[in-house]
């Protein structure tokens, strides 16, 4: 977009805002509650009405004469019909000629983005769409700023993140993602509680940052006159609860890491962390597997989830392999990797040679464990599509993990779950 076009768009928007402010001044002078009434009560949701009455015929609805009260944002105007949108979906409102005249006199007309309340009988149009006859109505909030142009919507990625409220108004996919996320968190919480885990809340401000290797945000506690650190992980406090006698604990919490920023990495993020006594990492893999399949079915109604060109299957048994096994599995034609043994994992010269052969730029200070992780990240991890547990992480990059009692002592008894990482 050229500067001239952008300036023209800004001027047009300012003109529309000025027109809407003039309407608001008129409304404040002529309507109750200074133009912001709060006595309208919504009694029905668009989604519920569509589900209950969407299949009924026009004649059946006229016979029922079912009176409803809806409220929402005006998203489109098509002649006498207004498309009203709220959390559950959309439904139309019908303004007869006398109502249209009243709207003009009372509010100087309605604009896209205005929030209104409508009460009247439910009917069906000739096209088969449900609508509410505007027998009673009230402008609840006047929108001063115009919404993005309807055909292109809000496509500016930066604006979508900075003005998320506008994104939610105009993009159904964004609203759907918010709803699914809320249901996911609730389903996870219910699952963990059903397994005997106690949900807890641990401190968000720490005297010493711990639980993860990350740069913390620093704040100051005025009453104590000390610097404190925003939580980078809840690990230490959760472990203290296990020591205190709670065998199973979990927390869904906000964490803060003063590091990179991208659409996939936010310094402030939500995570769930849980701990269980009298169990090992294999038990936790079983629990995670069951949790994901249960939550997927509860929230999505299916354990299969489309992701780009792939379909991820959260049901059934997940693949389990060590990092060493994964490297071998996904490099069948690499003779040096196929000849590699667990004892070779501590041979730095051999690991450096293999890393360079798969185009890893090796740093001089890397340990054998770091080299193994880099080889895995370069050759195996991008090929993990379906849920896969990766075990046997190198001990020198997992300082808090228990050493393996079965495999080579340079590996740990730990696991992580990978899904669609390419």
CSV table of C-alpha atoms in Angstrom, one decimal:
chain,number,residue,atom,x,y,z
A,1,UNK,CA,0.0,0.0,0.0
A,2,UNK,CA,1.4,3.4,-1.0
A,3,UNK,CA,1.7,6.3,1.4
A,4,UNK,CA,-0.9,8.2,-0.7
A,5,UNK,CA,-3.4,5.4,-0.5
A,6,UNK,CA,-2.8,4.9,3.2
A,7,UNK,CA,-3.3,8.6,3.9
A,8,UNK,CA,-6.5,8.6,1.9
A,9,UNK,CA,-7.7,5.6,4.0
A,10,UNK,CA,-6.9,7.4,7.2
A,11,UNK,CA,-8.7,10.5,6.1
A,12,UNK,CA,-11.8,8.4,5.2
A,13,UNK,CA,-11.7,6.7,8.5
A,14,UNK,CA,-11.4,10.0,10.4
A,15,UNK,CA,-14.4,11.2,8.5
A,16,UNK,CA,-16.5,8.2,9.4
A,17,UNK,CA,-15.5,8.5,13.1
A,18,UNK,CA,-16.5,12.2,13.0
A,19,UNK,CA,-19.9,11.2,11.6
A,20,UNK,CA,-20.4,8.6,14.2
A,21,UNK,CA,-19.4,10.9,17.0
A,22,UNK,CA,-22.1,13.3,15.8
A,23,UNK,CA,-24.6,10.5,15.9
A,24,UNK,CA,-23.5,9.7,19.5
A,25,UNK,CA,-24.0,13.4,20.5
A,26,UNK,CA,-27.6,13.2,19.1
A,27,UNK,CA,-28.2,9.9,20.9
A,28,UNK,CA,-27.0,11.3,24.2
A,29,UNK,CA,-29.4,14.3,23.9
A,30,UNK,CA,-32.4,12.3,22.8
A,31,UNK,CA,-32.1,8.9,24.5
A,32,UNK,CA,-32.1,7.7,28.1
A,33,UNK,CA,-29.1,6.8,30.2
A,34,UNK,CA,-26.9,9.3,28.2
A,35,UNK,CA,-26.9,6.9,25.3
A,36,UNK,CA,-25.6,3.9,27.3
A,37,UNK,CA,-28.6,2.1,28.7
A,38,UNK,CA,-28.0,-1.1,30.7
A,39,UNK,CA,-31.6,-2.3,31.4
A,40,UNK,CA,-31.9,-4.6,28.4
A,41,UNK,CA,-31.6,-8.3,29.3
A,42,UNK,CA,-30.7,-10.9,26.7
A,43,UNK,CA,-32.6,-14.1,27.2
A,44,UNK,CA,-31.6,-16.2,24.1
A,45,UNK,CA,-28.4,-17.0,22.2
A,46,UNK,CA,-28.2,-17.1,18.4
A,47,UNK,CA,-26.6,-20.5,18.4
A,48,UNK,CA,-29.2,-22.0,20.6
A,49,UNK,CA,-32.0,-20.6,18.5
A,50,UNK,CA,-30.4,-21.9,15.3
A,51,UNK,CA,-30.1,-25.4,16.9
A,52,UNK,CA,-33.6,-25.5,18.2
A,53,UNK,CA,-35.6,-23.8,15.5
A,54,UNK,CA,-33.4,-23.9,12.4
A,55,UNK,CA,-35.1,-26.9,11.0
A,56,UNK,CA,-38.7,-25.7,11.5
A,57,UNK,CA,-40.6,-24.3,8.5
A,58,UNK,CA,-41.7,-20.8,8.0
A,59,UNK,CA,-45.3,-21.8,8.7
A,60,UNK,CA,-44.4,-23.6,11.9
A,61,UNK,CA,-42.6,-20.6,13.3
A,62,UNK,CA,-45.5,-18.3,12.5
A,63,UNK,CA,-47.8,-20.6,14.3
A,64,UNK,CA,-45.5,-20.8,17.3
A,65,UNK,CA,-45.1,-17.0,17.6
A,66,UNK,CA,-42.1,-17.6,19.8
A,67,UNK,CA,-40.9,-14.3,21.3
A,68,UNK,CA,-37.1,-14.1,22.0
A,69,UNK,CA,-34.7,-11.4,23.3
A,70,UNK,CA,-31.3,-11.3,21.6
A,71,UNK,CA,-28.4,-8.9,21.8
A,72,UNK,CA,-25.2,-8.5,19.8
A,73,UNK,CA,-23.1,-6.5,17.4
A,74,UNK,CA,-24.5,-5.4,14.0
A,75,UNK,CA,-22.1,-7.1,11.4
A,76,UNK,CA,-24.1,-6.5,8.2
A,77,UNK,CA,-27.1,-4.6,6.8
A,78,UNK,CA,-29.0,-6.1,4.0
A,79,UNK,CA,-32.1,-3.9,3.3
A,80,UNK,CA,-34.4,-4.3,6.3
A,81,UNK,CA,-32.3,-7.2,7.7
A,82,UNK,CA,-29.5,-6.8,10.3
A,83,UNK,CA,-27.0,-9.6,10.9
A,84,UNK,CA,-26.5,-9.7,14.7
A,85,UNK,CA,-23.4,-11.5,16.0
A,86,UNK,CA,-22.5,-12.7,19.5
A,87,UNK,CA,-20.5,-15.4,21.1
A,88,UNK,CA,-22.6,-18.3,20.0
A,89,UNK,CA,-23.1,-17.3,16.4
A,90,UNK,CA,-25.2,-15.0,14.2
A,91,UNK,CA,-28.9,-14.4,13.7
A,92,UNK,CA,-30.8,-11.8,11.7
A,93,UNK,CA,-33.1,-9.0,13.0
A,94,UNK,CA,-35.9,-7.6,10.7
A,95,UNK,CA,-36.8,-3.9,10.8
A,96,UNK,CA,-40.2,-3.1,9.2
A,97,UNK,CA,-40.5,0.3,7.5
A,98,UNK,CA,-42.0,2.0,10.5
A,99,UNK,CA,-39.1,0.6,12.6
A,100,UNK,CA,-36.6,1.8,10.1
A,101,UNK,CA,-38.1,5.3,10.3
A,102,UNK,CA,-37.9,5.2,14.1
A,103,UNK,CA,-34.2,4.1,14.0
A,104,UNK,CA,-33.4,7.0,11.7
A,105,UNK,CA,-35.2,9.5,14.0
A,106,UNK,CA,-33.9,8.1,17.3
A,107,UNK,CA,-30.4,7.1,16.4
A,108,UNK,CA,-29.8,8.6,13.0
A,109,UNK,CA,-29.6,5.1,11.7
A,110,UNK,CA,-27.5,2.1,12.8
A,111,UNK,CA,-23.9,1.5,11.8
A,112,UNK,CA,-21.9,-1.7,11.4
A,113,UNK,CA,-20.3,-2.4,14.7
A,114,UNK,CA,-23.2,-1.0,16.9
A,115,UNK,CA,-24.4,-3.3,19.7
A,116,UNK,CA,-28.2,-3.6,19.9
A,117,UNK,CA,-30.8,-5.5,21.8
A,118,UNK,CA,-33.9,-6.8,20.0
A,119,UNK,CA,-37.0,-8.5,21.3
A,120,UNK,CA,-39.7,-10.0,19.1
A,121,UNK,CA,-41.2,-13.1,17.5
A,122,UNK,CA,-38.9,-15.6,15.7
A,123,UNK,CA,-39.6,-16.1,12.0
A,124,UNK,CA,-37.9,-17.5,8.9
A,125,UNK,CA,-37.2,-15.6,5.7
A,126,UNK,CA,-38.0,-16.8,2.2
A,127,UNK,CA,-34.3,-17.9,1.9
A,128,UNK,CA,-34.7,-20.1,5.0
A,129,UNK,CA,-32.8,-17.8,7.5
A,130,UNK,CA,-34.1,-17.3,11.0
A,131,UNK,CA,-34.8,-13.7,12.0
A,132,UNK,CA,-36.2,-11.8,15.0
A,133,UNK,CA,-38.9,-9.2,14.3
A,134,UNK,CA,-37.8,-5.9,15.8
A,135,UNK,CA,-40.9,-5.4,17.9
A,136,UNK,CA,-38.8,-3.9,20.7
A,137,UNK,CA,-35.2,-2.7,20.3
A,138,UNK,CA,-32.6,-0.6,22.0
A,139,UNK,CA,-29.2,0.7,20.9
A,140,UNK,CA,-26.9,-0.5,23.7
A,141,UNK,CA,-23.5,0.8,22.5
A,142,UNK,CA,-22.6,3.1,19.6
A,143,UNK,CA,-19.5,2.0,17.7
A,144,UNK,CA,-17.3,5.0,16.9
A,145,UNK,CA,-14.7,3.2,14.8
A,146,UNK,CA,-15.5,1.4,11.6
A,147,UNK,CA,-14.7,-2.3,11.4
A,148,UNK,CA,-12.2,-3.6,8.7
A,149,UNK,CA,-13.6,-4.0,5.2
A,150,UNK,CA,-15.8,-7.1,5.2
A,151,UNK,CA,-14.4,-8.9,2.2
A,152,UNK,CA,-10.8,-8.8,3.2
A,153,UNK,CA,-11.3,-8.6,7.0
A,154,UNK,CA,-8.4,-8.0,9.3
A,155,UNK,CA,-5.4,-9.4,7.3
A,156,UNK,CA,-2.6,-7.2,8.8
A,157,UNK,CA,-0.8,-9.8,11.1
A,158,UNK,CA,0.7,-7.2,13.4
A,159,UNK,CA,-2.6,-5.4,13.9
A,160,UNK,CA,-4.3,-8.8,14.6
A,161,UNK,CA,-2.0,-9.3,17.5
A,162,UNK,CA,-1.9,-5.8,18.8
A,163,UNK,CA,-5.7,-5.3,18.5
A,164,UNK,CA,-6.9,-8.7,19.3
A,165,UNK,CA,-10.4,-7.4,20.2
A,166,UNK,CA,-10.9,-6.3,16.5
A,167,UNK,CA,-9.6,-9.6,15.3
A,168,UNK,CA,-12.1,-11.4,17.5
A,169,UNK,CA,-15.0,-9.3,16.1
A,170,UNK,CA,-14.2,-9.9,12.4
A,171,UNK,CA,-12.5,-13.3,12.3
A,172,UNK,CA,-14.6,-16.3,13.2
A,173,UNK,CA,-11.5,-18.6,13.2
A,174,UNK,CA,-9.9,-16.5,16.0
A,175,UNK,CA,-13.1,-16.6,18.1
A,176,UNK,CA,-13.2,-20.4,17.6
A,177,UNK,CA,-9.6,-20.8,18.7
A,178,UNK,CA,-10.3,-18.9,21.9
A,179,UNK,CA,-13.3,-21.0,22.7
A,180,UNK,CA,-11.4,-24.3,22.0
A,181,UNK,CA,-8.5,-23.1,24.2
A,182,UNK,CA,-10.8,-22.4,27.1
A,183,UNK,CA,-12.4,-25.9,26.7
A,184,UNK,CA,-9.0,-27.5,26.5
A,185,UNK,CA,-7.9,-26.0,29.8
A,186,UNK,CA,-11.1,-27.0,31.5
A,187,UNK,CA,-10.9,-30.6,30.1
A,188,UNK,CA,-7.2,-30.9,31.2
A,189,UNK,CA,-8.2,-29.7,34.7
A,190,UNK,CA,-11.1,-32.1,34.9
A,191,UNK,CA,-8.9,-35.0,33.7
A,192,UNK,CA,-6.1,-34.3,36.2
A,193,UNK,CA,-8.6,-34.0,39.1
A,194,UNK,CA,-10.2,-37.3,38.1
A,195,UNK,CA,-6.8,-39.0,38.4
A,196,UNK,CA,-6.4,-37.8,42.0
A,197,UNK,CA,-4.1,-34.8,41.3
A,198,UNK,CA,-4.5,-31.8,43.6
A,199,UNK,CA,-4.6,-28.5,41.8
A,200,UNK,CA,-2.5,-25.9,43.6
A,201,UNK,CA,-1.3,-22.3,43.1
A,202,UNK,CA,2.3,-21.5,43.8
A,203,UNK,CA,4.1,-18.1,44.1
A,204,UNK,CA,4.5,-16.0,41.0
A,205,UNK,CA,7.3,-13.9,42.5
A,206,UNK,CA,10.5,-15.7,43.5
A,207,UNK,CA,13.4,-14.6,45.6
A,208,UNK,CA,15.7,-16.9,43.4
A,209,UNK,CA,14.8,-17.7,39.8
A,210,UNK,CA,14.7,-21.5,39.5
A,211,UNK,CA,13.1,-24.5,37.9
A,212,UNK,CA,14.4,-23.8,34.4
A,213,UNK,CA,17.3,-22.2,32.6
A,214,UNK,CA,15.9,-18.9,31.4
A,215,UNK,CA,16.5,-15.2,31.8
A,216,UNK,CA,13.9,-13.9,34.3
A,217,UNK,CA,12.0,-10.7,34.5
A,218,UNK,CA,13.0,-8.6,37.6
A,219,UNK,CA,10.6,-6.6,39.7
A,220,UNK,CA,10.9,-4.9,43.1
A,221,UNK,CA,8.9,-5.7,46.2
A,222,UNK,CA,8.5,-2.3,47.9
A,223,UNK,CA,7.3,-3.6,51.3
A,224,UNK,CA,10.3,-5.9,51.7
A,225,UNK,CA,12.7,-3.6,49.7
A,226,UNK,CA,14.1,-6.5,47.7
A,227,UNK,CA,14.3,-7.4,44.1
A,228,UNK,CA,12.3,-10.4,43.1
A,229,UNK,CA,11.9,-12.5,39.9
A,230,UNK,CA,8.8,-13.4,38.0
A,231,UNK,CA,8.3,-17.1,37.8
A,232,UNK,CA,10.1,-18.9,35.0
A,233,UNK,CA,8.7,-22.3,36.1
A,234,UNK,CA,6.7,-23.6,39.1
A,235,UNK,CA,8.9,-26.7,39.5
A,236,UNK,CA,10.6,-26.0,42.9
A,237,UNK,CA,7.4,-25.1,44.7
A,238,UNK,CA,5.5,-28.1,43.3
A,239,UNK,CA,8.3,-30.4,44.4
A,240,UNK,CA,8.1,-29.0,47.9
A,241,UNK,CA,4.4,-29.9,48.0
A,242,UNK,CA,5.3,-33.5,47.1
A,243,UNK,CA,7.9,-33.4,49.9
A,244,UNK,CA,5.1,-32.1,52.2
A,245,UNK,CA,3.0,-35.1,51.6
A,246,UNK,CA,0.8,-34.4,48.5
A,247,UNK,CA,1.5,-37.4,46.3
A,248,UNK,CA,0.0,-35.9,43.1
A,249,UNK,CA,-0.1,-32.1,42.4
A,250,UNK,CA,-0.5,-30.0,39.2
A,251,UNK,CA,-0.7,-26.4,38.3
A,252,UNK,CA,-1.9,-24.5,35.2
A,253,UNK,CA,0.1,-21.3,35.5
A,254,UNK,CA,1.6,-18.3,33.8
A,255,UNK,CA,5.3,-18.2,33.4
A,256,UNK,CA,7.6,-15.4,32.3
A,257,UNK,CA,10.9,-15.7,30.4
A,258,UNK,CA,12.7,-12.6,29.3
A,259,UNK,CA,13.9,-14.0,26.0
A,260,UNK,CA,12.8,-14.3,22.3
A,261,UNK,CA,9.6,-13.0,20.9
A,262,UNK,CA,7.8,-14.4,17.8
A,263,UNK,CA,4.3,-15.5,16.9
A,264,UNK,CA,5.2,-18.9,18.3
A,265,UNK,CA,7.2,-17.7,21.4
A,266,UNK,CA,5.9,-15.3,23.9
A,267,UNK,CA,7.8,-14.2,27.0
A,268,UNK,CA,4.6,-14.6,29.0
A,269,UNK,CA,2.9,-18.0,28.5
A,270,UNK,CA,0.8,-20.7,30.1
A,271,UNK,CA,2.0,-24.2,30.9
A,272,UNK,CA,0.9,-27.1,33.0
A,273,UNK,CA,3.4,-28.9,35.3
A,274,UNK,CA,2.5,-31.9,37.4
A,275,UNK,CA,4.4,-34.2,39.8
A,276,UNK,CA,3.6,-37.7,41.1
A,277,UNK,CA,5.3,-39.8,43.8
A,278,UNK,CA,5.8,-43.5,43.5
A,279,UNK,CA,6.1,-43.4,39.7
A,280,UNK,CA,8.7,-43.0,37.0
A,281,UNK,CA,8.8,-41.3,33.5
A,282,UNK,CA,7.1,-44.3,31.9
A,283,UNK,CA,4.0,-43.9,34.2
A,284,UNK,CA,4.0,-40.2,33.2
A,285,UNK,CA,4.1,-41.1,29.5
A,286,UNK,CA,1.1,-43.4,30.0
A,287,UNK,CA,-0.8,-40.6,31.8
A,288,UNK,CA,0.1,-38.0,29.1
A,289,UNK,CA,-1.0,-40.4,26.4
A,290,UNK,CA,-4.4,-41.0,28.1
A,291,UNK,CA,-4.8,-37.3,28.9
A,292,UNK,CA,-4.4,-36.1,25.3
A,293,UNK,CA,-6.7,-38.7,23.8
A,294,UNK,CA,-9.3,-38.1,26.5
A,295,UNK,CA,-9.1,-34.3,26.1
A,296,UNK,CA,-9.2,-34.5,22.3
A,297,UNK,CA,-12.4,-36.6,22.4
A,298,UNK,CA,-14.1,-34.4,25.1
A,299,UNK,CA,-13.3,-31.1,23.3
A,300,UNK,CA,-13.2,-32.0,19.6
A,301,UNK,CA,-15.4,-35.1,19.6
A,302,UNK,CA,-12.5,-36.9,17.8
A,303,UNK,CA,-9.0,-38.0,18.5
A,304,UNK,CA,-8.0,-37.0,14.9
A,305,UNK,CA,-7.0,-33.4,14.3
A,306,UNK,CA,-6.1,-31.8,11.0
A,307,UNK,CA,-3.0,-29.7,11.0
A,308,UNK,CA,-2.0,-28.2,7.6
A,309,UNK,CA,-1.6,-31.1,5.2
A,310,UNK,CA,-1.3,-33.6,8.0
A,311,UNK,CA,-3.8,-35.4,10.3
A,312,UNK,CA,-2.5,-35.9,13.8
A,313,UNK,CA,-3.9,-38.9,15.7
A,314,UNK,CA,-4.1,-38.5,19.4
A,315,UNK,CA,-5.8,-41.8,20.1
A,316,UNK,CA,-4.1,-45.2,20.5
A,317,UNK,CA,-0.6,-45.9,21.6
A,318,UNK,CA,2.1,-43.3,20.8
A,319,UNK,CA,5.5,-44.3,19.4
A,320,UNK,CA,8.3,-44.3,22.0
A,321,UNK,CA,12.0,-44.2,21.1
A,322,UNK,CA,15.1,-42.8,22.6
A,323,UNK,CA,16.9,-39.9,20.9
A,324,UNK,CA,19.6,-42.4,19.8
A,325,UNK,CA,17.0,-44.7,18.3
A,326,UNK,CA,15.2,-41.9,16.6
A,327,UNK,CA,18.4,-40.8,14.9
A,328,UNK,CA,19.0,-44.3,13.6
A,329,UNK,CA,15.4,-44.7,12.6
A,330,UNK,CA,15.2,-41.5,10.5
A,331,UNK,CA,18.7,-42.0,8.9
A,332,UNK,CA,18.5,-45.5,7.4
A,333,UNK,CA,20.9,-44.7,4.6
A,334,UNK,CA,23.6,-43.0,6.7
A,335,UNK,CA,26.3,-45.7,7.2
A,336,UNK,CA,28.1,-43.9,10.1
A,337,UNK,CA,24.9,-43.4,12.0
A,338,UNK,CA,23.7,-46.9,11.5
A,339,UNK,CA,27.1,-48.2,12.8
A,340,UNK,CA,26.9,-45.9,15.9
A,341,UNK,CA,26.7,-47.6,19.3
A,342,UNK,CA,25.7,-46.2,22.7
A,343,UNK,CA,29.3,-46.3,23.7
A,344,UNK,CA,30.1,-44.1,20.8
A,345,UNK,CA,27.9,-41.4,22.2
A,346,UNK,CA,30.7,-40.3,24.5
A,347,UNK,CA,33.3,-40.3,21.7
A,348,UNK,CA,33.4,-36.6,20.8
A,349,UNK,CA,35.5,-37.0,17.6
A,350,UNK,CA,33.0,-39.5,16.2
A,351,UNK,CA,30.1,-37.4,17.2
A,352,UNK,CA,31.6,-34.3,15.6
A,353,UNK,CA,32.2,-36.1,12.4
A,354,UNK,CA,28.6,-37.3,12.2
A,355,UNK,CA,27.3,-33.9,13.1
A,356,UNK,CA,29.3,-32.3,10.3
A,357,UNK,CA,28.1,-35.0,7.8
A,358,UNK,CA,24.5,-34.0,8.4
A,359,UNK,CA,25.3,-30.2,7.9
A,360,UNK,CA,25.4,-29.2,11.6
A,361,UNK,CA,27.6,-26.2,12.2
A,362,UNK,CA,29.6,-27.5,15.2
A,363,UNK,CA,30.6,-25.2,18.1
A,364,UNK,CA,34.0,-26.0,19.7
A,365,UNK,CA,32.5,-26.0,23.2
A,366,UNK,CA,29.7,-28.4,22.5
A,367,UNK,CA,29.6,-31.6,24.6
A,368,UNK,CA,28.8,-35.0,23.2
A,369,UNK,CA,25.2,-34.6,24.5
A,370,UNK,CA,24.8,-31.3,22.7
A,371,UNK,CA,26.1,-32.9,19.5
A,372,UNK,CA,23.6,-35.7,19.9
A,373,UNK,CA,20.8,-33.2,20.4
A,374,UNK,CA,21.9,-31.2,17.3
A,375,UNK,CA,22.0,-34.3,15.1
A,376,UNK,CA,18.6,-35.3,16.4
A,377,UNK,CA,17.2,-31.8,15.7
A,378,UNK,CA,18.7,-31.7,12.2
A,379,UNK,CA,17.7,-35.2,11.0
A,380,UNK,CA,15.0,-36.8,13.1
A,381,UNK,CA,12.9,-34.1,14.8
A,382,UNK,CA,11.6,-32.5,11.6
A,383,UNK,CA,10.1,-35.9,10.6
A,384,UNK,CA,8.1,-36.3,13.8
A,385,UNK,CA,4.5,-35.8,12.8
A,386,UNK,CA,2.4,-38.1,15.0
A,387,UNK,CA,2.7,-38.0,18.8
A,388,UNK,CA,6.0,-39.5,19.7
A,389,UNK,CA,7.8,-39.8,23.1
A,390,UNK,CA,11.5,-39.2,22.8
A,391,UNK,CA,13.4,-40.7,25.8
A,392,UNK,CA,17.1,-41.1,26.7
A,393,UNK,CA,18.1,-37.4,26.6
A,394,UNK,CA,21.8,-36.8,27.2
A,395,UNK,CA,22.7,-36.3,30.8
A,396,UNK,CA,25.0,-33.3,30.1
A,397,UNK,CA,22.1,-31.3,28.7
A,398,UNK,CA,19.6,-32.6,31.3
A,399,UNK,CA,21.3,-31.8,34.7
A,400,UNK,CA,18.2,-32.3,36.8
A,401,UNK,CA,17.1,-35.6,35.2
A,402,UNK,CA,17.7,-39.0,36.7
A,403,UNK,CA,20.4,-41.1,35.1
A,404,UNK,CA,19.2,-44.1,33.3
A,405,UNK,CA,19.5,-47.5,35.1
A,406,UNK,CA,19.0,-49.5,31.9
A,407,UNK,CA,20.8,-47.7,29.0
A,408,UNK,CA,24.2,-46.0,28.9
A,409,UNK,CA,25.0,-43.9,32.0
A,410,UNK,CA,25.4,-40.8,29.8
A,411,UNK,CA,21.6,-40.9,29.1
A,412,UNK,CA,18.7,-40.0,31.4
A,413,UNK,CA,15.5,-41.6,32.4
A,414,UNK,CA,13.4,-38.9,31.0
A,415,UNK,CA,11.0,-38.2,28.1
A,416,UNK,CA,9.4,-35.5,26.0
A,417,UNK,CA,6.5,-35.5,23.7
A,418,UNK,CA,6.9,-34.3,20.1
A,419,UNK,CA,4.0,-33.6,17.7
A,420,UNK,CA,4.2,-32.0,14.2
A,421,UNK,CA,7.6,-30.3,14.7
A,422,UNK,CA,8.6,-29.9,11.1
